[in-house]
Tab-separated table of C-alpha atoms and ligand atoms in Angstrom:
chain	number	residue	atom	x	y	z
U	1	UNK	CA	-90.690	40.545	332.926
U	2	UNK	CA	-87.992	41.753	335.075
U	3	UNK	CA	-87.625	45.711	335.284
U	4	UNK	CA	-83.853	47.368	335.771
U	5	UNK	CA	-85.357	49.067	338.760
U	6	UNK	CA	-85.832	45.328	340.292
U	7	UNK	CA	-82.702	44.014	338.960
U	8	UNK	CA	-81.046	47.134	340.543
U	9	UNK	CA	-83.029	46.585	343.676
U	10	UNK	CA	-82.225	43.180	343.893
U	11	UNK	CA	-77.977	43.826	343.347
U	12	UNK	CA	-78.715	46.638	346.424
U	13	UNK	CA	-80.202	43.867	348.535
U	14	UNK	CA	-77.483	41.714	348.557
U	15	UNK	CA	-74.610	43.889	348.688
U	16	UNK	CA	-76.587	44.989	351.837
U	17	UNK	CA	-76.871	41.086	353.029
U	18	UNK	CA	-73.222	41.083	352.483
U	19	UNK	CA	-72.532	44.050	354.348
U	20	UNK	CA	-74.743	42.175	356.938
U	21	UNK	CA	-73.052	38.843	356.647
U	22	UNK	CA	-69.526	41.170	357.363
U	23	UNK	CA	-71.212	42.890	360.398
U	24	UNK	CA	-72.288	40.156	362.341
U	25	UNK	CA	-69.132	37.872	362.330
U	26	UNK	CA	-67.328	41.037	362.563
U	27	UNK	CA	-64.812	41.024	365.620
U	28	UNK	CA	-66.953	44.145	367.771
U	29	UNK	CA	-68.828	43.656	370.675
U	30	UNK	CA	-71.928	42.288	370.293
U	31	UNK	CA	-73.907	45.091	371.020
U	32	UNK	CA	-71.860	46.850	368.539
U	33	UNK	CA	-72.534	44.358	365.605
U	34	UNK	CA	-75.998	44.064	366.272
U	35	UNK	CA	-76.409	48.458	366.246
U	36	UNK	CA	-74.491	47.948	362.897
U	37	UNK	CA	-76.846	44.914	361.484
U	38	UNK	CA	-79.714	46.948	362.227
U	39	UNK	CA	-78.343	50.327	360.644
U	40	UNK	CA	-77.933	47.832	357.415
U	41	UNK	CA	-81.296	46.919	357.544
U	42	UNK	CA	-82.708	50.328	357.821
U	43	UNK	CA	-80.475	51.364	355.025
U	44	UNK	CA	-81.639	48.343	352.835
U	45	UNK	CA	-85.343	49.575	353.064
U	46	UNK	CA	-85.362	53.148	353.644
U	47	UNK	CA	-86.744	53.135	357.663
U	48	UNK	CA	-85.367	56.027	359.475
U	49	UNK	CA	-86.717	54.527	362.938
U	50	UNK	CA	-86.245	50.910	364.259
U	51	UNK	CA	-85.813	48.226	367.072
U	52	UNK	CA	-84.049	45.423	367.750
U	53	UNK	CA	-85.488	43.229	370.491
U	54	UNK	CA	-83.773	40.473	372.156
U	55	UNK	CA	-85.949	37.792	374.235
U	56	UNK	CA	-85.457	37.139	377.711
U	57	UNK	CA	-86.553	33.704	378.068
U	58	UNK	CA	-86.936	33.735	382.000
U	59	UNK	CA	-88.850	36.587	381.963
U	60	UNK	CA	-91.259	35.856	378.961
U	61	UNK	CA	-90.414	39.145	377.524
U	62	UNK	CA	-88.975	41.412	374.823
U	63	UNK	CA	-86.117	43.622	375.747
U	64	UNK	CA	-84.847	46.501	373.800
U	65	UNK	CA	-81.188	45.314	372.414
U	66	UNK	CA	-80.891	48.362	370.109
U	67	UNK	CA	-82.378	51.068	367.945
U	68	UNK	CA	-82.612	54.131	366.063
U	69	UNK	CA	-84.661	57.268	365.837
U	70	UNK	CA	-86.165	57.402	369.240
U	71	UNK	CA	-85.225	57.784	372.677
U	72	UNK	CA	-84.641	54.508	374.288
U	73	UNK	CA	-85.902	56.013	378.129
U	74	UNK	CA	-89.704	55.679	376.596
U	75	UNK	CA	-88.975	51.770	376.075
U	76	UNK	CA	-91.318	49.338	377.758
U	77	UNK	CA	-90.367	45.514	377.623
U	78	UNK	CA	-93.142	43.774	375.648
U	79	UNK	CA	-94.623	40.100	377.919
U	80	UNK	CA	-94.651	37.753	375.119
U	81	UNK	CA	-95.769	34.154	376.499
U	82	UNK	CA	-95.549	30.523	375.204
U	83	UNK	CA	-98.752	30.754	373.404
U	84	UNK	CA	-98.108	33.644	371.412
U	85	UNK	CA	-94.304	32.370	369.969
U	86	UNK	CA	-96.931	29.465	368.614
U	87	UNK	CA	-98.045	31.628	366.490
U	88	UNK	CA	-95.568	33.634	365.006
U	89	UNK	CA	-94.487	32.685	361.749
U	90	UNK	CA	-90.930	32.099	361.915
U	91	UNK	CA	-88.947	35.223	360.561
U	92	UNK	CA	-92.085	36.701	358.775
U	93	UNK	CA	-92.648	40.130	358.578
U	94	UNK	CA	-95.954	40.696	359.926
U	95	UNK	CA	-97.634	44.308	358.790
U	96	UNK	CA	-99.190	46.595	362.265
U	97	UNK	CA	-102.590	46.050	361.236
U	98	UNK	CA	-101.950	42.100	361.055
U	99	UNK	CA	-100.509	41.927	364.740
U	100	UNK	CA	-103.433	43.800	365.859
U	101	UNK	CA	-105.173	40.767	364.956
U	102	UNK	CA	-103.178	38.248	366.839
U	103	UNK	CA	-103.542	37.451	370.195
U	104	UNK	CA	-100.270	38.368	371.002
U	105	UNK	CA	-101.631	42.353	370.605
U	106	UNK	CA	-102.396	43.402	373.843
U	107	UNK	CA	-102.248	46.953	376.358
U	108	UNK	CA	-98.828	45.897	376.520
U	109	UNK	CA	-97.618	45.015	373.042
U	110	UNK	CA	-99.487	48.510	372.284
U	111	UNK	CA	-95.496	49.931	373.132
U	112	UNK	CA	-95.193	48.897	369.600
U	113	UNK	CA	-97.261	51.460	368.249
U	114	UNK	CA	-95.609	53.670	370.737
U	115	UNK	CA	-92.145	52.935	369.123
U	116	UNK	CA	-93.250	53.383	365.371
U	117	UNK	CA	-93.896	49.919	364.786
U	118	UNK	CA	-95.147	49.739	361.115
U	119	UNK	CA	-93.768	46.187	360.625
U	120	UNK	CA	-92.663	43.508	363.441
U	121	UNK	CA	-90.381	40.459	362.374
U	122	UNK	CA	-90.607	37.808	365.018
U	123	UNK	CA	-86.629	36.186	365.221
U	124	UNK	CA	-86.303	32.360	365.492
U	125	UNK	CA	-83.342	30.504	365.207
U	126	UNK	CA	-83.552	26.461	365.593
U	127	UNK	CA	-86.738	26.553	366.543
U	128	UNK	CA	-86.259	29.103	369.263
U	129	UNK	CA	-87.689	32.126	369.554
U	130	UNK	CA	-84.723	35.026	370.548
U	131	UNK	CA	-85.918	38.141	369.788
U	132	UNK	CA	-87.706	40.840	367.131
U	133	UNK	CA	-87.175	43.105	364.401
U	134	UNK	CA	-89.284	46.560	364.519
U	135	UNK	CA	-89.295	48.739	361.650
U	136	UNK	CA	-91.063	51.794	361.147
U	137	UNK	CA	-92.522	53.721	358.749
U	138	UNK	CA	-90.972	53.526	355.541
U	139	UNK	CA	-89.252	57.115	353.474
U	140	UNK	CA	-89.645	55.598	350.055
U	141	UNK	CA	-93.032	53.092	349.777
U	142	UNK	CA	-94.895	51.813	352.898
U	143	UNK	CA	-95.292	48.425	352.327
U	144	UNK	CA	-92.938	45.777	350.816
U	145	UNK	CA	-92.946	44.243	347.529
U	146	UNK	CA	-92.718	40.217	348.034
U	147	UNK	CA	-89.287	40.494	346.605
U	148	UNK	CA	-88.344	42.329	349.775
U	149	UNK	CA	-90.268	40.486	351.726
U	150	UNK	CA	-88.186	37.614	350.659
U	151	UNK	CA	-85.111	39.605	351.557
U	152	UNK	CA	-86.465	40.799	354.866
U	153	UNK	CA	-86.901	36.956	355.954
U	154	UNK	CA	-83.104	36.449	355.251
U	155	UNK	CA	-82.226	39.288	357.090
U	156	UNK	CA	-83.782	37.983	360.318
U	157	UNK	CA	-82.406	34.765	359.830
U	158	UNK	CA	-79.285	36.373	359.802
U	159	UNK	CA	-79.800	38.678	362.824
U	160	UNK	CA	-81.530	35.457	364.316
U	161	UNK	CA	-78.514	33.054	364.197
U	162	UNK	CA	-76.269	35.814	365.885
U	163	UNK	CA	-78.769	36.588	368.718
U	164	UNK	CA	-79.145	32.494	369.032
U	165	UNK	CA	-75.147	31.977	369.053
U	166	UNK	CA	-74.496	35.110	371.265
U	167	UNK	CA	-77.448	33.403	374.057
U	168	UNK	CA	-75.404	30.185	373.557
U	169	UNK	CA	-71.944	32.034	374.265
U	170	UNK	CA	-73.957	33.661	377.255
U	171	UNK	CA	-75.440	30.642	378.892
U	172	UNK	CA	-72.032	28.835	378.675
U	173	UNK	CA	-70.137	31.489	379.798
U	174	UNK	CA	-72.753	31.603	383.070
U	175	UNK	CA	-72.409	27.926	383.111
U	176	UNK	CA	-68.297	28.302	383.215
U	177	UNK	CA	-68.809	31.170	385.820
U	178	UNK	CA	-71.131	28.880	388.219
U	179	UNK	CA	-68.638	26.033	387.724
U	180	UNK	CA	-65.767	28.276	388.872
U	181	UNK	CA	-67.415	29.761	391.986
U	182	UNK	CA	-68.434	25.699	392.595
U	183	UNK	CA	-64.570	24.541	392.458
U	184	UNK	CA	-63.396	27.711	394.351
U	185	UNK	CA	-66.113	26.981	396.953
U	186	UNK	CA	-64.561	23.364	396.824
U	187	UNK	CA	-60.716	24.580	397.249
U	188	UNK	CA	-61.483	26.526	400.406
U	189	UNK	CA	-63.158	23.537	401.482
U	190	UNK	CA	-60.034	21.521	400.959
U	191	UNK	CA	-58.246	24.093	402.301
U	192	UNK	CA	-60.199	24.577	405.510
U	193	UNK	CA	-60.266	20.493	406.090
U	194	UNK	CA	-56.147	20.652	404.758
U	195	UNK	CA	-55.107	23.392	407.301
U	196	UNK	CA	-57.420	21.675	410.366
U	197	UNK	CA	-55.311	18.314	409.705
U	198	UNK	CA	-52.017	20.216	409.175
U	199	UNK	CA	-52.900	21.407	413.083
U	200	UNK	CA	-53.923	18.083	413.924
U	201	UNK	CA	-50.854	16.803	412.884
U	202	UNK	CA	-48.626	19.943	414.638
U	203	UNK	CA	-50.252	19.416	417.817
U	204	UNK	CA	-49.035	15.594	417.963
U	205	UNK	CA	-45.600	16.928	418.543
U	206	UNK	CA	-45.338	19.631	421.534
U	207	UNK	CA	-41.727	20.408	420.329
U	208	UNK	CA	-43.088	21.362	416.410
U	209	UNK	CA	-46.008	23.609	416.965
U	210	UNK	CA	-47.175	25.363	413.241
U	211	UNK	CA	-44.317	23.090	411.758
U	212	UNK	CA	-46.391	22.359	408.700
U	213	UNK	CA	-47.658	25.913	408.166
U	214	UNK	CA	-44.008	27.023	408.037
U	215	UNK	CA	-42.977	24.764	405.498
U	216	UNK	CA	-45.765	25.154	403.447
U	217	UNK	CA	-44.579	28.784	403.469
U	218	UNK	CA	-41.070	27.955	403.166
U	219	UNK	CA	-41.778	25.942	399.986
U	220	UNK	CA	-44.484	28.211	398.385
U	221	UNK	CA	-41.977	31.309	398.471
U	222	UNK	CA	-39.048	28.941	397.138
U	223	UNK	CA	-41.488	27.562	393.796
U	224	UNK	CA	-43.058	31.162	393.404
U	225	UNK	CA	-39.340	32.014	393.350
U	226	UNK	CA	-38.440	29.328	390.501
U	227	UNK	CA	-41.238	30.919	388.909
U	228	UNK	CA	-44.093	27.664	389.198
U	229	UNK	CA	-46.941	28.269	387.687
U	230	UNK	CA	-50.300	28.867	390.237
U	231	UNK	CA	-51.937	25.105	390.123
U	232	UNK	CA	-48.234	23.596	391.257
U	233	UNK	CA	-47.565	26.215	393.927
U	234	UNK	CA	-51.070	25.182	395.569
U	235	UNK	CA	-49.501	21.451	394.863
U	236	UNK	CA	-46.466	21.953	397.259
U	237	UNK	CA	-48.527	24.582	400.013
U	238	UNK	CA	-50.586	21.257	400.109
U	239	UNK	CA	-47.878	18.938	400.343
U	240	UNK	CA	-45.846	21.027	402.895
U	241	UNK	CA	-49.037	21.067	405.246
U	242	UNK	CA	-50.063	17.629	404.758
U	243	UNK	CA	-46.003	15.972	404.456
U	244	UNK	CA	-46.233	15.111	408.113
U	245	UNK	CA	-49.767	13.370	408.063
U	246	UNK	CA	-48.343	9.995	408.641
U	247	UNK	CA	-47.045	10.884	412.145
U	248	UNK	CA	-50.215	10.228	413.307
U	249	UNK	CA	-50.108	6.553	413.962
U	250	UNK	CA	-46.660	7.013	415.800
U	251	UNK	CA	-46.601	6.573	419.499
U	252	UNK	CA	-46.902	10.895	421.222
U	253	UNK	CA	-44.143	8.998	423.320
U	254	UNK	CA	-41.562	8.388	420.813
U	255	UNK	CA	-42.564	11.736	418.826
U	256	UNK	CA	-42.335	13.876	422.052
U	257	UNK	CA	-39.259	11.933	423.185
U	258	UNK	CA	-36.624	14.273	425.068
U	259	UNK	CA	-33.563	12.195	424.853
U	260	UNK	CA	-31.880	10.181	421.955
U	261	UNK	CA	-34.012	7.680	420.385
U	262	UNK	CA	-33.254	4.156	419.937
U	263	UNK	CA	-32.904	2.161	416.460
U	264	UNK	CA	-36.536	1.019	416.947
U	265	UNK	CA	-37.813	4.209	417.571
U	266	UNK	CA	-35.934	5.935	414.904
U	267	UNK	CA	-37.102	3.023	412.669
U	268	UNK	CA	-40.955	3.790	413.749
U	269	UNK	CA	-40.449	7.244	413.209
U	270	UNK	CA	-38.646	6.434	409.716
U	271	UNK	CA	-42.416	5.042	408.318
U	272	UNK	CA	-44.013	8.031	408.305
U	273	UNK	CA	-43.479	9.683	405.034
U	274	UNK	CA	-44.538	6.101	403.583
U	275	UNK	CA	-47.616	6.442	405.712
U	276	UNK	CA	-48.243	10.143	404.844
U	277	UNK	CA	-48.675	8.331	401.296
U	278	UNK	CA	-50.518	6.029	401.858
U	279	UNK	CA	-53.223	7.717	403.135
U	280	UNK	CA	-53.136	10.796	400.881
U	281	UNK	CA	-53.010	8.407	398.285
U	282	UNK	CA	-56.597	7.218	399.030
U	283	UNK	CA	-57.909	10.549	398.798
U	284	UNK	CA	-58.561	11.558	395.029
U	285	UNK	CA	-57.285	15.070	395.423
U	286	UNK	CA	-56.322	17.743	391.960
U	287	UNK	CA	-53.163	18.210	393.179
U	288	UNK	CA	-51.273	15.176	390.923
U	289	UNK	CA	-47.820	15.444	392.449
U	290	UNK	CA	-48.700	15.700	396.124
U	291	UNK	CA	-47.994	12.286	397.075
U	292	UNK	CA	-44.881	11.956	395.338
U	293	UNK	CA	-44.105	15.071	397.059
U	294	UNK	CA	-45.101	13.630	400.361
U	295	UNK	CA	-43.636	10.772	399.713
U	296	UNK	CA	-39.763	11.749	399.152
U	297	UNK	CA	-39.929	14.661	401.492
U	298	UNK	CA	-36.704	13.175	403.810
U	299	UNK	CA	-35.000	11.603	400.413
U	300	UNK	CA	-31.702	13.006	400.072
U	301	UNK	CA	-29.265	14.237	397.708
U	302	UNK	CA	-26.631	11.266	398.481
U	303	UNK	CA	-29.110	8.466	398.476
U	304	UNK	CA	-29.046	8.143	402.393
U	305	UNK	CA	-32.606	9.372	403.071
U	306	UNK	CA	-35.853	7.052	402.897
U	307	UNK	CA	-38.189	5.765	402.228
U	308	UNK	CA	-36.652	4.438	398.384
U	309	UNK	CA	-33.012	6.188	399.005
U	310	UNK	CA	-33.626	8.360	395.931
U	311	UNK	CA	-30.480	10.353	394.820
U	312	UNK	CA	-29.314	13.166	392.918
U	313	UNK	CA	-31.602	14.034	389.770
U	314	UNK	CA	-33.677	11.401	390.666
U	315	UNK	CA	-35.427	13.857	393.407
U	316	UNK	CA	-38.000	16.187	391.509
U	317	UNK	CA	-37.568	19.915	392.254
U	318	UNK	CA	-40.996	19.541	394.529
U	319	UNK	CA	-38.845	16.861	396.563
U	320	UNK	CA	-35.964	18.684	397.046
U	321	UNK	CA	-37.581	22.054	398.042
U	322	UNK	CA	-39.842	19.995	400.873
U	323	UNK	CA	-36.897	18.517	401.978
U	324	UNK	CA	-34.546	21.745	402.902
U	325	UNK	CA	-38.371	23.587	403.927
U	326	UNK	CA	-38.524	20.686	406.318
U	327	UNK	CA	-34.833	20.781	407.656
U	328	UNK	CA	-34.510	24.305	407.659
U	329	UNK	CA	-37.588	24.608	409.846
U	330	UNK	CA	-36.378	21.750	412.098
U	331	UNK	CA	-32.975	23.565	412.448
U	332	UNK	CA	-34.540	27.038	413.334
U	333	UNK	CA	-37.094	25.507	416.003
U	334	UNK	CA	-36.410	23.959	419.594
U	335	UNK	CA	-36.597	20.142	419.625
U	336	UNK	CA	-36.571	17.988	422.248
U	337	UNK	CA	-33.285	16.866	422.135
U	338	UNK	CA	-31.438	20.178	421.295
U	339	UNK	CA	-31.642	24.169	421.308
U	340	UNK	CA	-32.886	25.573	417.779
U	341	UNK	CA	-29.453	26.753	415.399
U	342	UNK	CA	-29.273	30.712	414.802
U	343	UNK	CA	-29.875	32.033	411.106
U	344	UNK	CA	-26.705	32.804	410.358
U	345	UNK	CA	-25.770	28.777	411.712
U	346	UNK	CA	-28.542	27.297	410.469
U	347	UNK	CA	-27.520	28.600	406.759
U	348	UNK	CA	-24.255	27.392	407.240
U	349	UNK	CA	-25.348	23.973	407.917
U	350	UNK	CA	-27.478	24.059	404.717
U	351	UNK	CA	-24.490	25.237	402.984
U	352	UNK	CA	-22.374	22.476	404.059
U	353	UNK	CA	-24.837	19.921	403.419
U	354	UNK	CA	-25.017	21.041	399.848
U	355	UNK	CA	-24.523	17.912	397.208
U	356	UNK	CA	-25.235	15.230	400.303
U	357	UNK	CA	-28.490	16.441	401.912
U	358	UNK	CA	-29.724	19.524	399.983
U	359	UNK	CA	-29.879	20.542	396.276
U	360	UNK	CA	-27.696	23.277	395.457
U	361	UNK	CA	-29.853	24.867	392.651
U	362	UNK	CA	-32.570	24.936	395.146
U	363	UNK	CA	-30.718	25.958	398.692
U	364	UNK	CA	-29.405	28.589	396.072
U	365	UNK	CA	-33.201	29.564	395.174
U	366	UNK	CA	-33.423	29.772	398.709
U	367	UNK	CA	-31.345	31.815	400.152
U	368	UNK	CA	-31.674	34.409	397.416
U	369	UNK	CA	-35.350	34.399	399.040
U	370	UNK	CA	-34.147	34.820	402.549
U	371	UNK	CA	-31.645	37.776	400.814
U	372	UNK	CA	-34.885	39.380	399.332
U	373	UNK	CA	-36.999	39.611	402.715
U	374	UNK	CA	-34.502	40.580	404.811
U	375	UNK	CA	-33.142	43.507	402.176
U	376	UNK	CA	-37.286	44.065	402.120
U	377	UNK	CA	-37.443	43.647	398.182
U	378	UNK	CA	-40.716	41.386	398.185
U	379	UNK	CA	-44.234	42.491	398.802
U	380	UNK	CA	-44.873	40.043	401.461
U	381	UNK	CA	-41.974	37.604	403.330
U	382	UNK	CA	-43.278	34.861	403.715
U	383	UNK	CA	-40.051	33.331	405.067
U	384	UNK	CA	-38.778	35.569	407.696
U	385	UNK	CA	-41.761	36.069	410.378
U	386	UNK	CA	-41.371	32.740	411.489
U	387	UNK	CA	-38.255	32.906	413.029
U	388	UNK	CA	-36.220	35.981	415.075
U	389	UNK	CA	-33.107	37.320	413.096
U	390	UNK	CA	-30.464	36.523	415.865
U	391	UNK	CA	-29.234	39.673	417.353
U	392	UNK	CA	-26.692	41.275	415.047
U	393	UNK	CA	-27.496	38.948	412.376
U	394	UNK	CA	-25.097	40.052	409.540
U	395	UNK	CA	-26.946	39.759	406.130
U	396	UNK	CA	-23.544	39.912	404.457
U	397	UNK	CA	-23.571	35.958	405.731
U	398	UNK	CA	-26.065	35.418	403.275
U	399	UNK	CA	-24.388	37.616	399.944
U	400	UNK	CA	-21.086	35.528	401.125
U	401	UNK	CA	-22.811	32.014	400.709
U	402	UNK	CA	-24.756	32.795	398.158
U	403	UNK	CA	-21.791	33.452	395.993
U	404	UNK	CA	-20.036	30.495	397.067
U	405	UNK	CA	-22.744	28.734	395.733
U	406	UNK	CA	-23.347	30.653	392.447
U	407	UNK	CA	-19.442	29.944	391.842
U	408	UNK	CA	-19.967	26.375	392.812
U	409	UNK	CA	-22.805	25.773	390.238
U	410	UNK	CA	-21.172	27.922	387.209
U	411	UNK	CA	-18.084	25.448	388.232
P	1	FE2	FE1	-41.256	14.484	407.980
């Protein structure tokens, strides 16, 4: 026959495992919900001192996750090898005097004793041992009807699952962390082998020296600008480095060139932004857009530039910030054939090319850039160290275009 006291008993026990059930899907830390978990366990059978252990799988060995009623400097970790998991009883309290029998009692487990150990719960979850419950002496009576033994093996299955789900969480959060540091490893990688082709490719053409770096810079600050998210910022730094790559099959003669070229030349030296794709479009890189990118890079606004004689909308926003990074660069730098333009000309040009060459959203973009460095409201210019300001450059040339522009668009 059932007594109240055991019916009473029994409603206390699982209005505790609810309180337990609460506490470990609760949204603390985990160290947190397991301090709470085992404060509802103590509760449940009256232990003012207790452990929970967590197992360290590399190390063979009980570690001290949390407790109560003793001073966790005394802990020890407790060696518990392959042989002696066998043996445990999944989730089974096992009484002091009964562990001294096993073989897994040793000098070392002896830091049970140490702790108040009066009953040790070994925690398995799948099949997998993760840890231990130590209680200690009980207030009320010291050892535990069968009833609460019952309840005391779905406690640690509780406390069992979370330890097994929080090790899962763990090892795939390590495994996310070591794939990181592997892809970062593998982006300076590219980036090394990307900026040794860029100067590969610079050092073709005497005239064009660090060409590539430039726009890459150019470009980055104008997409950072339009506010590009991280992953297609990296796409056109890549693509401004790399946009020349096909000028390596062109004759040094032709390239390096000091007078006008001739229709055949200017036709050879036409190919290379098909080139440039065809051989980045061999390499599988995890930048998606870069070849189109590369590609377009000297399409124009009117439909006059090549290699397809894209126009208008038909240019992405990648495309048409290459192309003005590339011409503004070529403008602002020596070439064989001319002296470089001044700032204040070079922006002028841009400006007139508006609609034919350039985009004026984006040469818009740009210039508010070049207005930012020079007025010194960004962190880092990224634009301006690569050229001199001509001697009593006015920046009021800039405010001046930039709201003939702004009027332009709102037109
Ligand atoms: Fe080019």
């Amino acid at each position: 026959m059932v007594e109240k006291k055991d019916i009473t008993r029994l409603l206390f026990s699982i209005s505790s495992l609810a309180d337990l059930g609460q506490e470990v899907t609760s949204a603390k830390s985990f160290n947190d919900r397991m301090k709470t978990a085992l404060y509802v366990v103590t509760g449940m059978f009256s232990v003012p001192k207790a452990a929970l252990l967590v197992y360290n799988s590399n190390q063979q060995r009980l570690e001290l996750l949390t407790h109560k009623g003793f001073k966790d400097t005394a802990w020890t970790n407790i060696h518990v090898k392959a042989k002696h998991i066998k043996s445990f009883s999944k989730n089974e309290p096992y009484s002091l005097s009964k562990i001294k029998t096993n073989s897994f009692y040793n000098p070392d487990t002896a830091a049970l004793e140490k702790f108040h150990t009066k009953t040790f719960i070994p925690l398995f979850a799948k099949d997998e041992f993760v840890g231990a419950i130590c209680l200690g002496k009980r207030l009320s009576r010291p050892s535990y009807l069968q009833s609460e033994k019952n309840v005391l093996k779905v406690v640690a299955n509780h406390i069992a699952i979370t330890l097994h789900n929080s090790s899962l969480f763990r090892r795939l959060t390590n495994k996310v962390n070591e794939n990181k540091k592997l892809y970062e490893d593998m982006r300076h990688i590219y980036h090394d082998t990307i900026q040794a082709f860029a100067a590969a490719i610079d050092a073709k053409d005497r005239y064009t020296r660090n060409h590539s770096y430039r726009v890459a810079k150019y470009a980055v600050a104008i997409a950072r600008e339009l506010g590009w998210k991280e992953k297609d910022i990296e796409t056109i730094d890549v693509a401004g480095l790399l946009h020349d790559i096909g000028k390596i099959i062109i004759d040094s003669g032709v390239i390096n060139k000091g007078t006008k070229l001739s229709l055949s030349e200017m036709s050879e030296i036409k190919r290379h932004p098909q080139v440039s794709y065809d051989i980045l479009s061999k390499i599988r890189f995890p930048w998606r857009d870069l070849v189109h990118f590369v590609r377009h890079h000297h399409e124009r606004m009117d439909g006059m530039g090549y290699p397809d004689a894209l126009q208008g909308e038909e240019l992405s926003d990648g495309v048409k910030i290459l192309a003005i990074a590339d011409a503004f660069d070529a403008m602002t730098t020596d070439r064989p054939y001319r002296r470089k333009l001044s700032l204040a000309e070079a922006l002028h040009e841009v400006k007139n090319c508006l609609g034919t060459q350039f985009d004026s959203r984006i040469s818009n973009v740009f210039f508010r850039v070049l207005q930012k460095e020079i007025n010194g409201e960004t962190k880092k210019a990224q634009i301006l160290p690569h050229f001199a300001l001509d001697k009593g450059f006015d920046p009021t040339v800039i405010t001046t275009l930039l709201e003939t522009i702004t009027a332009e668009l709102s037109a």
